[in-house]
Coordinates of C-alpha atoms and ligand atoms in Angstrom, one line a residue:
X1 CA -18.1 55.1 42.7
X2 CA -21.7 56.3 42.5
X3 CA -24.3 53.8 41.3
X4 CA -27.9 54.2 40.2
X5 CA -30.4 52.1 42.0
X6 CA -33.4 51.3 39.9
X7 CA -36.7 50.9 41.7
X8 CA -39.7 49.9 39.4
X9 CA -43.3 50.5 40.0
X10 CA -43.9 47.0 41.4
X11 CA -40.7 47.0 43.5
X12 CA -42.0 49.3 46.3
X13 CA -40.4 47.4 49.2
X14 CA -37.9 49.0 51.6
X15 CA -36.1 45.6 51.8
X16 CA -35.7 45.3 48.0
X17 CA -32.5 43.6 47.0
X18 CA -31.2 46.5 45.0
X19 CA -31.7 48.9 47.9
X20 CA -30.0 46.4 50.3
X21 CA -27.0 46.2 48.0
X22 CA -26.7 50.0 47.6
X23 CA -24.8 52.5 49.7
X24 CA -27.3 55.0 51.0
X25 CA -24.6 57.6 51.5
X26 CA -23.6 57.9 47.9
X27 CA -25.8 55.9 45.5
X28 CA -28.8 57.4 43.8
X29 CA -32.3 55.9 43.5
X30 CA -33.9 56.2 40.1
X31 CA -37.7 56.0 39.8
X32 CA -39.6 57.0 36.7
X33 CA -43.2 57.2 35.6
X34 CA -42.9 56.4 31.9
X35 CA -45.1 56.2 28.9
X36 CA -43.6 52.9 27.7
X37 CA -44.6 51.0 30.9
X38 CA -48.1 52.5 31.0
X39 CA -48.9 51.8 27.3
X40 CA -47.1 48.6 26.2
X41 CA -50.5 47.2 27.0
X42 CA -53.2 49.8 27.7
X43 CA -53.4 49.4 31.5
X44 CA -56.6 50.2 33.3
X45 CA -56.4 53.9 34.5
X46 CA -56.9 52.8 38.1
X47 CA -53.9 50.5 37.9
X48 CA -51.7 53.2 36.5
X49 CA -53.0 55.7 39.1
X50 CA -52.4 53.1 41.9
X51 CA -48.8 52.5 40.7
X52 CA -47.9 56.2 40.1
X53 CA -49.4 57.3 43.5
X54 CA -47.7 54.5 45.3
X55 CA -44.4 55.2 43.5
X56 CA -44.5 58.9 44.5
X57 CA -45.2 58.1 48.1
X58 CA -42.5 55.4 48.2
X59 CA -40.0 57.9 46.8
X60 CA -40.8 60.3 49.6
X61 CA -40.5 57.6 52.2
X62 CA -37.0 56.8 50.8
X63 CA -36.0 60.4 50.9
X64 CA -37.2 60.7 54.5
X65 CA -35.1 57.7 55.2
X66 CA -32.0 59.5 53.9
X67 CA -31.8 58.2 50.3
X68 CA -31.1 60.5 47.4
X69 CA -33.8 60.0 44.9
X70 CA -34.2 61.2 41.3
X71 CA -37.9 60.8 40.5
X72 CA -39.4 61.5 37.1
X73 CA -43.0 62.3 36.8
X74 CA -44.9 61.4 33.6
X75 CA -45.3 65.0 32.6
X76 CA -41.7 66.1 33.3
X77 CA -40.4 67.7 30.1
X78 CA -37.1 65.8 30.3
X79 CA -38.9 62.4 30.6
X80 CA -37.2 60.0 28.2
X81 CA -40.3 57.8 28.0
X82 CA -38.9 54.5 28.9
X83 CA -37.0 52.9 31.8
X84 CA -33.8 52.4 29.8
X85 CA -34.1 56.0 28.5
X86 CA -34.4 57.3 32.0
X87 CA -31.5 55.3 33.3
X88 CA -29.3 56.6 30.4
X89 CA -30.4 60.2 31.1
X90 CA -29.7 59.9 34.8
X91 CA -26.3 58.3 34.2
X92 CA -25.3 61.2 32.1
X93 CA -26.7 63.7 34.6
X94 CA -25.0 62.1 37.7
X95 CA -21.9 60.6 36.2
X96 CA -22.9 57.2 37.6
X97 CA -21.3 54.3 35.7
X98 CA -23.3 51.4 37.0
X99 CA -26.9 50.4 37.8
X100 CA -28.1 48.1 40.6
X101 CA -31.4 46.5 39.7
X102 CA -33.7 43.9 41.2
X103 CA -34.7 41.6 38.4
X104 CA -38.1 42.7 37.0
X105 CA -41.2 40.5 36.9
X106 CA -41.5 40.3 33.1
X107 CA -39.2 38.9 30.5
X108 CA -39.8 41.9 28.3
X109 CA -38.1 44.3 30.8
X110 CA -35.4 41.8 31.9
X111 CA -34.4 41.5 28.2
X112 CA -34.5 45.3 27.7
X113 CA -32.3 45.9 30.7
X114 CA -29.8 43.1 29.6
X115 CA -29.7 44.5 26.0
X116 CA -29.3 48.1 27.1
X117 CA -25.9 49.9 26.7
X118 CA -25.5 50.0 30.5
X119 CA -23.4 48.2 33.1
X120 CA -26.1 46.5 35.2
X121 CA -25.8 44.3 38.2
X122 CA -29.1 42.4 38.2
X123 CA -30.0 41.0 41.6
X124 CA -32.5 38.3 42.5
X125 CA -36.0 39.4 43.5
X126 CA -36.0 37.7 46.9
X127 CA -39.4 39.1 48.1
X128 CA -40.8 35.6 47.7
X129 CA -40.9 32.5 49.8
X130 CA -39.2 30.3 47.2
X131 CA -36.2 31.4 45.1
X132 CA -36.3 30.5 41.4
X133 CA -33.4 28.1 42.0
X134 CA -35.4 26.4 44.7
X135 CA -38.4 26.0 42.3
X136 CA -36.2 24.7 39.5
X137 CA -34.8 22.1 41.9
X138 CA -38.3 21.1 43.0
X139 CA -39.4 20.8 39.3
X140 CA -36.3 18.9 38.2
X141 CA -37.2 15.4 37.1
X142 CA -40.9 15.5 38.0
X143 CA -43.4 14.3 35.4
X144 CA -46.1 16.6 36.5
X145 CA -45.6 19.9 38.4
X146 CA -48.6 19.9 40.7
X147 CA -49.1 22.8 43.0
X148 CA -50.2 20.7 45.9
X149 CA -46.8 19.1 46.5
X150 CA -45.0 22.3 46.0
X151 CA -47.3 23.9 48.5
X152 CA -46.6 21.3 51.2
X153 CA -42.9 22.1 50.8
X154 CA -43.7 25.7 51.3
X155 CA -45.7 24.9 54.5
X156 CA -42.7 22.9 55.8
X157 CA -40.3 25.7 54.8
X158 CA -42.2 28.5 56.5
X159 CA -43.6 26.5 59.4
X160 CA -47.0 28.1 58.7
X161 CA -49.9 26.0 60.1
X162 CA -47.4 23.2 61.1
X163 CA -47.5 21.1 64.1
X164 CA -43.9 19.7 64.1
X165 CA -43.7 18.0 60.7
X166 CA -47.5 17.5 60.5
X167 CA -50.1 19.9 59.1
X168 CA -52.3 21.6 61.7
X169 CA -55.8 20.1 61.6
X170 CA -54.2 16.8 60.3
X171 CA -54.9 17.7 56.7
X172 CA -52.8 19.8 54.2
X173 CA -55.8 21.0 52.3
X174 CA -59.3 21.9 53.3
X175 CA -60.5 22.9 49.9
X176 CA -63.5 20.6 49.8
X177 CA -65.0 22.7 52.6
X178 CA -64.6 25.8 50.6
X179 CA -67.1 25.5 47.9
X180 CA -70.3 26.7 49.4
X181 CA -72.8 28.4 47.1
X182 CA -73.4 32.1 47.2
X183 CA -74.8 33.3 50.6
X184 CA -78.1 35.2 50.7
X185 CA -76.6 37.9 52.9
X186 CA -73.0 39.1 53.0
X187 CA -72.0 40.5 56.4
X188 CA -68.8 42.1 55.1
X189 CA -68.9 45.6 53.5
X190 CA -65.8 45.0 51.3
X191 CA -62.2 46.2 51.4
X192 CA -61.2 49.3 53.4
X193 CA -61.5 52.3 51.2
X194 CA -58.9 55.2 51.3
X195 CA -59.8 58.8 50.4
X196 CA -57.3 60.2 47.8
X197 CA -54.9 62.7 49.4
X198 CA -53.3 65.6 47.5
X199 CA -50.6 63.4 45.9
X200 CA -53.1 60.9 44.7
X201 CA -55.4 63.6 43.4
X202 CA -52.6 65.0 41.3
X203 CA -51.9 61.6 39.9
X204 CA -55.6 61.0 39.2
X205 CA -55.7 64.3 37.2
X206 CA -52.6 63.3 35.3
X207 CA -53.8 59.8 34.5
X208 CA -57.2 61.1 33.4
X209 CA -55.6 63.6 31.0
X210 CA -53.0 61.1 29.7
X211 CA -54.8 57.8 29.3
X212 CA -58.3 58.7 28.4
X213 CA -58.5 56.0 25.7
X214 CA -57.7 53.1 28.1
X215 CA -60.5 50.8 29.2
X216 CA -61.7 51.5 32.7
X217 CA -62.9 54.3 34.9
X218 CA -61.0 56.3 37.6
X219 CA -64.2 57.2 39.4
X220 CA -64.2 56.1 43.0
X221 CA -60.5 55.4 43.2
X222 CA -59.9 54.3 46.8
X223 CA -56.9 52.0 46.8
X224 CA -54.3 52.2 49.5
X225 CA -51.1 53.7 48.1
X226 CA -48.7 53.4 51.1
X227 CA -47.5 50.5 53.1
X228 CA -49.2 51.9 56.3
X229 CA -52.6 52.0 54.6
X230 CA -52.0 48.6 52.9
X231 CA -51.4 47.2 56.4
X232 CA -54.7 48.7 57.5
X233 CA -56.5 47.1 54.6
X234 CA -54.9 43.8 55.5
X235 CA -56.0 44.1 59.1
X236 CA -59.5 45.0 58.1
X237 CA -59.7 41.9 55.9
X238 CA -58.3 39.6 58.7
X239 CA -60.7 41.1 61.2
X240 CA -63.9 41.2 59.2
X241 CA -63.7 38.8 56.2
X242 CA -61.2 36.1 56.8
X243 CA -63.4 34.0 59.0
X244 CA -65.8 33.4 56.1
X245 CA -63.2 33.6 53.3
X246 CA -63.0 29.8 52.9
X247 CA -66.7 29.1 52.9
X248 CA -67.6 31.5 50.1
X249 CA -64.3 31.5 48.2
X250 CA -65.9 30.2 45.0
X251 CA -69.2 32.0 45.2
X252 CA -70.3 35.0 43.1
X253 CA -73.2 37.5 43.6
X254 CA -74.7 40.0 41.2
X255 CA -75.0 42.6 44.0
X256 CA -71.6 42.1 45.6
X257 CA -68.2 42.6 43.9
X258 CA -65.9 41.5 46.7
X259 CA -67.7 38.9 48.9
X260 CA -65.1 37.8 51.5
X261 CA -62.1 38.3 49.3
X262 CA -59.0 40.2 50.5
X263 CA -58.4 42.6 47.6
X264 CA -54.8 42.8 48.7
X265 CA -53.2 41.5 45.5
X266 CA -52.3 45.0 44.1
X267 CA -50.5 45.8 47.4
X268 CA -48.7 42.5 47.6
X269 CA -47.6 42.5 43.9
X270 CA -46.4 46.1 44.1
X271 CA -44.4 45.3 47.2
X272 CA -46.3 47.3 49.8
X273 CA -47.0 44.1 51.6
X274 CA -44.9 40.9 51.9
X275 CA -46.3 37.4 51.5
X276 CA -45.0 36.1 54.8
X277 CA -46.4 38.9 57.0
X278 CA -49.8 38.4 55.4
X279 CA -49.8 34.7 56.0
X280 CA -48.5 35.2 59.6
X281 CA -51.4 37.6 60.3
X282 CA -53.8 35.0 59.0
X283 CA -52.2 32.2 61.0
X284 CA -52.4 34.4 64.2
X285 CA -56.2 34.8 63.5
X286 CA -56.4 31.0 63.5
X287 CA -54.3 30.6 66.7
X288 CA -56.5 33.3 68.4
X289 CA -59.6 31.3 67.6
X290 CA -60.8 34.2 65.3
X291 CA -60.9 32.3 62.0
X292 CA -61.4 28.6 61.3
X293 CA -58.9 26.3 59.7
X294 CA -60.6 26.0 56.3
X295 CA -60.5 29.8 55.9
X296 CA -56.9 30.3 57.1
X297 CA -55.5 27.2 55.3
X298 CA -57.3 28.2 52.1
X299 CA -56.0 31.7 52.2
X300 CA -52.4 30.8 53.0
X301 CA -52.5 28.2 50.2
X302 CA -53.3 30.9 47.7
X303 CA -50.3 32.9 48.7
X304 CA -47.5 30.5 49.6
X305 CA -48.9 27.8 47.2
X306 CA -50.5 29.2 44.1
X307 CA -48.7 32.6 44.0
X308 CA -45.3 31.2 44.4
X309 CA -46.0 28.2 42.2
X310 CA -47.2 30.3 39.2
X311 CA -44.1 32.5 39.5
X312 CA -41.9 29.5 39.4
X313 CA -43.6 28.2 36.3
X314 CA -43.4 31.6 34.5
X315 CA -39.7 31.8 35.0
X316 CA -39.1 28.1 34.4
X317 CA -41.0 28.1 31.0
X318 CA -39.1 31.1 29.6
X319 CA -40.0 34.2 27.5
X320 CA -42.2 32.4 24.9
X321 CA -44.7 31.2 27.4
X322 CA -47.2 33.9 26.6
X323 CA -47.4 32.9 22.9
X324 CA -48.3 29.2 23.7
X325 CA -51.5 28.0 22.0
X326 CA -51.7 24.3 22.6
X327 CA -55.4 24.2 21.5
X328 CA -54.8 26.3 18.4
X329 CA -57.5 28.8 19.3
X330 CA -57.6 31.8 16.9
X331 CA -60.9 33.6 17.5
X332 CA -60.5 37.4 18.1
X333 CA -61.4 38.7 21.6
X334 CA -65.0 39.8 21.2
X335 CA -66.1 43.4 22.0
X336 CA -68.1 42.3 25.0
X337 CA -64.7 42.1 26.9
X338 CA -64.4 45.8 26.4
X339 CA -68.0 46.5 27.6
X340 CA -69.7 45.8 24.3
X341 CA -73.3 44.8 24.8
X342 CA -74.1 41.2 25.8
X343 CA -77.2 39.4 27.0
X344 CA -75.0 37.0 29.2
X345 CA -75.6 38.5 32.6
X346 CA -72.6 36.8 34.2
X347 CA -70.2 38.2 31.6
X348 CA -71.8 41.6 31.6
X349 CA -71.4 41.9 35.4
X350 CA -67.9 40.6 35.5
X351 CA -66.7 43.0 32.8
X352 CA -68.6 45.9 34.2
X353 CA -67.0 45.5 37.6
X354 CA -63.6 45.0 36.0
X355 CA -64.2 48.4 34.3
X356 CA -65.2 50.0 37.5
X357 CA -62.7 48.5 40.0
X358 CA -59.8 47.0 38.0
X359 CA -60.7 44.0 40.1
X360 CA -62.6 40.8 39.8
X361 CA -62.2 37.9 42.2
X362 CA -60.7 34.5 41.2
X363 CA -63.9 32.6 40.3
X364 CA -65.1 35.5 38.1
X365 CA -61.8 35.5 36.3
X366 CA -61.6 31.7 36.0
X367 CA -65.1 30.5 35.6
X368 CA -66.8 33.5 33.9
X369 CA -64.5 35.5 31.6
X370 CA -61.8 32.8 31.4
X371 CA -64.3 29.9 30.9
X372 CA -66.1 31.8 28.1
X373 CA -62.9 32.6 26.3
X374 CA -61.7 29.0 26.5
X375 CA -65.1 27.6 25.4
X376 CA -65.3 30.0 22.5
X377 CA -61.8 29.3 21.3
X378 CA -60.4 32.8 21.7
X379 CA -56.7 33.4 20.9
X380 CA -55.0 32.9 24.3
X381 CA -52.5 35.7 23.6
X382 CA -55.3 38.2 23.2
X383 CA -56.9 36.8 26.4
X384 CA -53.6 37.2 28.2
X385 CA -53.2 40.8 27.1
X386 CA -56.7 41.5 28.3
X387 CA -56.0 40.2 31.8
X388 CA -52.7 42.1 31.9
X389 CA -54.4 45.3 31.0
X390 CA -57.5 45.3 33.1
X391 CA -56.5 44.2 36.6
X392 CA -54.7 46.4 39.1
X393 CA -52.8 43.3 40.4
X394 CA -51.7 42.2 36.9
X395 CA -47.9 41.8 36.4
X396 CA -46.8 39.2 33.8
X397 CA -45.1 36.8 36.2
X398 CA -48.4 36.1 38.0
X399 CA -51.0 37.0 35.3
X400 CA -49.6 35.0 32.4
X401 CA -49.4 31.5 34.1
X402 CA -52.9 32.1 35.5
X403 CA -54.2 33.0 32.1
X404 CA -52.2 31.0 29.6
X405 CA -51.8 28.0 31.9
X406 CA -54.6 27.7 34.5
X407 CA -57.4 29.4 32.6
X408 CA -56.8 28.8 28.8
X409 CA -54.9 25.5 28.9
X410 CA -52.7 27.0 26.2
X411 CA -49.5 25.6 27.8
X412 CA -50.9 22.1 27.1
X413 CA -51.4 21.2 30.8
X414 CA -48.4 22.3 32.7
X415 CA -50.5 24.1 35.3
X416 CA -53.9 22.5 35.0
X417 CA -54.4 18.8 34.7
X418 CA -57.6 19.4 32.8
X419 CA -59.2 22.5 31.3
X420 CA -61.3 24.6 33.6
X421 CA -64.5 24.5 31.6
X422 CA -68.0 24.3 32.7
X423 CA -71.5 24.7 31.4
X424 CA -74.0 27.2 32.9
X425 CA -74.9 24.7 35.6
X426 CA -71.7 25.5 37.6
X427 CA -72.2 29.3 37.3
X428 CA -75.8 28.8 38.4
X429 CA -74.8 26.7 41.4
X430 CA -72.2 29.2 42.6
X431 CA -73.9 32.5 41.9
X432 CA -77.3 34.2 41.4
X433 CA -76.3 35.6 38.0
X434 CA -78.6 33.3 36.1
X435 CA -81.7 34.5 37.8
X436 CA -81.4 37.9 36.0
X437 CA -80.2 36.6 32.7
X438 CA -81.9 36.8 29.3
X439 CA -80.8 33.3 28.6
X440 CA -82.1 30.2 30.4
X441 CA -79.5 28.2 32.2
X442 CA -81.9 25.2 32.2
X443 CA -82.3 25.1 28.4
X444 CA -79.8 23.0 26.6
X445 CA -80.6 24.0 23.0
X446 CA -82.4 26.7 21.1
X447 CA -82.1 30.5 21.0
X448 CA -82.7 30.9 24.7
X449 CA -80.3 28.3 25.9
X450 CA -77.4 29.5 28.0
X451 CA -74.4 29.9 25.6
X452 CA -72.2 28.2 28.2
X453 CA -74.4 25.0 27.8
X454 CA -73.9 25.0 24.0
X455 CA -70.2 25.9 24.0
X456 CA -69.2 23.5 26.7
X457 CA -70.1 20.5 24.5
X458 CA -68.8 22.2 21.4
X459 CA -65.4 22.6 23.1
X460 CA -65.3 19.0 24.3
X461 CA -66.1 17.7 20.9
X462 CA -63.7 20.0 19.1
X463 CA -60.9 18.7 21.3
X464 CA -62.1 15.1 21.7
X465 CA -58.8 13.7 20.4
X466 CA -56.9 15.5 23.1
X467 CA -59.2 15.0 26.1
X468 CA -61.2 11.9 25.6
X469 CA -58.5 9.8 27.3
X470 CA -57.9 12.2 30.1
X471 CA -59.0 10.1 33.2
X472 CA -60.5 13.2 34.8
X473 CA -62.7 14.0 31.8
X474 CA -64.0 10.5 30.9
X475 CA -67.3 11.2 32.7
X476 CA -68.0 14.2 30.5
X477 CA -67.5 12.2 27.3
X478 CA -69.6 9.3 28.7
X479 CA -72.4 11.8 29.4
X480 CA -72.2 13.1 25.9
X481 CA -72.3 9.7 24.4
X482 CA -75.4 8.8 26.3
X483 CA -77.3 11.7 24.8
X484 CA -79.6 11.1 21.8
X485 CA -77.9 11.6 18.5
X486 CA -80.4 14.2 17.3
X487 CA -79.9 16.2 20.5
X488 CA -76.2 16.1 20.1
X489 CA -76.5 17.3 16.5
X490 CA -78.8 20.2 17.6
X491 CA -76.4 21.3 20.4
X492 CA -73.5 21.5 18.0
X493 CA -75.5 23.3 15.3
X494 CA -76.8 25.8 17.9
X495 CA -73.3 26.4 19.2
X496 CA -72.1 27.1 15.6
X497 CA -75.0 29.6 15.1
X498 CA -74.0 31.3 18.4
X499 CA -70.3 31.5 17.4
X500 CA -71.3 32.9 14.0
X501 CA -73.3 35.7 15.7
X502 CA -70.3 36.3 18.0
X503 CA -68.0 36.6 15.0
X504 CA -70.4 38.9 13.2
X505 CA -70.3 41.3 16.2
X506 CA -73.9 40.8 17.2
X507 CA -74.8 41.4 20.8
X508 CA -75.1 37.8 21.9
Ligands
FAD601 P1 -58.1 36.5 47.5 O1 -59.1 35.6 46.9 O2 -58.5 37.2 48.7 O3 -56.8 35.6 47.7 C1 -55.7 36.1 48.6 C2 -54.4 36.2 47.8 O4 -54.0 35.0 47.3 C3 -54.5 37.1 46.6 O5 -54.3 38.5 47.0 C4 -53.3 36.7 45.8 O6 -52.1 37.3 46.1 C5 -53.2 35.2 46.1 N1 -53.8 34.4 45.1 C6 -55.0 33.8 45.0 N2 -55.1 33.0 43.9 C7 -53.9 33.1 43.2 C8 -53.5 32.6 42.0 N3 -54.2 31.8 41.3 N4 -52.3 33.0 41.6 C9 -51.5 33.9 42.3 N5 -51.9 34.4 43.5 C10 -53.1 34.0 43.9 N6 -53.6 37.2 40.5 C11 -52.7 38.3 40.5 O7 -52.2 38.6 41.6 N7 -52.4 38.9 39.4 C12 -52.9 38.6 38.2 O8 -52.6 39.3 37.2 C13 -53.9 37.5 38.2 N8 -54.4 37.2 37.0 C14 -55.3 36.1 36.9 C15 -55.8 35.7 35.7 C16 -56.7 34.7 35.7 C17 -57.3 34.2 34.3 C18 -57.0 34.0 36.8 C19 -58.0 32.8 36.8 C20 -56.5 34.3 38.0 C21 -55.6 35.4 38.1 N9 -55.0 35.8 39.4 C22 -54.2 36.8 39.4 C23 -55.3 35.0 40.6 C24 -56.4 35.6 41.5 O9 -57.6 35.7 40.7 C25 -56.1 36.9 42.1 O10 -54.9 36.8 42.8 C26 -57.2 37.3 43.1 O11 -58.4 37.4 42.5 C27 -56.8 38.6 43.8 O12 -57.8 39.1 44.6 P2 -57.8 39.0 46.2 O13 -56.6 39.7 46.7 O14 -59.2 39.5 46.6 O15 -57.6 37.5 46.4
DLZ602 C1 -47.2 48.5 35.4 C2 -46.3 49.8 35.5 C3 -46.8 51.0 35.0 C4 -48.2 51.2 34.5 N1 -46.0 52.1 34.9 C5 -44.8 52.0 35.4 C6 -43.9 53.1 35.4 O1 -44.2 54.2 34.9 N2 -42.7 53.0 35.9 C7 -42.2 51.8 36.5 O2 -41.1 51.8 37.0 N3 -43.0 50.7 36.5 C8 -44.3 50.8 36.0 N4 -45.1 49.7 36.0 C9 -44.5 48.4 36.5 C10 -43.6 47.7 35.4 O3 -44.3 47.6 34.2 C11 -43.2 46.4 35.9 O4 -42.1 46.6 36.8 C12 -42.8 45.4 34.9 O5 -43.9 45.1 34.1 C13 -42.3 44.1 35.5 O6 -43.2 43.5 36.4
SF4_603 FE1 -74.3 33.2 32.4 FE2 -75.7 31.3 31.2 FE3 -76.3 32.0 33.7 FE4 -76.8 33.7 31.7 S1 -77.7 31.7 32.1 S2 -75.9 34.2 33.7 S3 -75.0 33.2 30.3 S4 -74.4 31.1 33.0

């Protein structure tokens, strides 16, 4: 009996479980560009264009491989507007009675498929190193779910950078070597750009016409949209950037959006690349003497460690994870996140590049936009929606734990053992942003003082009951307590003035 095989926009892998379970000779692949997926949050136009162009090319590749594909473009007159609607329409059209699907990466869509009046066989998404059952078993009975221990298991499981049962280089983690301040000159010119072909140009025109009110520009769209091109982008990174990836992993520069980062997360998360092949390419660069251990270990840890770990947490914690708000933060997301005027140079730069590229690297996300949101007490659900909208690599299973957990501490400390907060001093050490800022990073109080300096203490004092006894934060409170009483009162008063201005919509 004919079945429909659902392939979603982030399931563009030839070895997808739903395709593996299907019968190429008789089953029908269903792919659909739909309004509902593009607008349930207002995704960045570059993200939508990337997904639609990659979907169209993947559908062609499947056809060339002998599959029968029913593909719906956004502007097709029959388009039902949602994934479920499209499945129902194609069932009626083809007489198929059953759907084969690979489990989506978001509870919203999993629940919609489960609730739909359809017979669905939902298969595990096994494009990961660890299965969800494996993660659950690892988490079972542990007091704290620390990434580092999970990561070591993934090293053992994959054999990556292993010398028998010992880690290569005699250490599991070389992170302490990966915190160099921003370099003066960057020898890498950034990710490999791809000129849009005819299919991509059609998509760009469609997205421009359909989602003009979404934050972000389509100008300069140059993402890879096929597996072959994504492989080229990976190779370019491994050859030209990986050797210095570790050293400058946490650095930020006003003039450089990418530093030595890979910019492969959209390709990996959409399924054009797989996690193991990426790590094996990096490991080969180490074995060939092309890249040092601190770079290769650091890079592999992000993929088989952090990426797998956050996915495990997202599915372990269940559908309500995105509405957690352990710190009771309620402030509305300020206009500066949408490009509204701000005098804070670091934020203005991080948001501007997000608008231009649908990309910011990890430290910009964590220590600039994320840090500010946390210090200012912004509602974590609004912060989460922002991250989900604006980045080309954002799918909820990976975005939400990074935002709600790692960045906003809204899960109460499942992912982060202490909140990732810092004053301006950290940003100044790791970047050259402060040199061009209207505020002074050296000033601790007054109108000119860097707002991160004010809000840092305001945050710690607001949440003293919760954090004062955290062993990793004791130093911060001891520093505060050593300050003169008058100074402390001025810091808190100035922070309150800053937040009032922020709430009043002033360009702070
Ligand atoms: P590189 O720095 O070159 O790292 C290589 C790869 O490691 C990445 O491509 C990515 O696949 C993986 N990786 C690195 N850090 C993480 C991490 N913390 N979690 C998962 N994978 C990681 N990553 C996403 O893929 N999608 C998201 O929606 C997302 N949202 C984030 C939100 C916040 C608030 C924060 C702090 C981080 C978020 N990250 C997210 C993690 C990280 O910032 C991005 O993976 C990274 O910036 C992607 O750029 P890159 O390919 O140049 O990464
Ligand atoms: C993100 C996205 C967008 C913008 N559009 C589509 C689409 O039109 N059709 C589709 O199948 N998938 C799309 N996606 C990806 C889905 O939203 C994604 O599969 C879920 O959020 C689960 O990760
Ligand atoms: Fe950002 Fe403060 Fe530095 Fe300005 S002075 S760039 S606000 S950290």
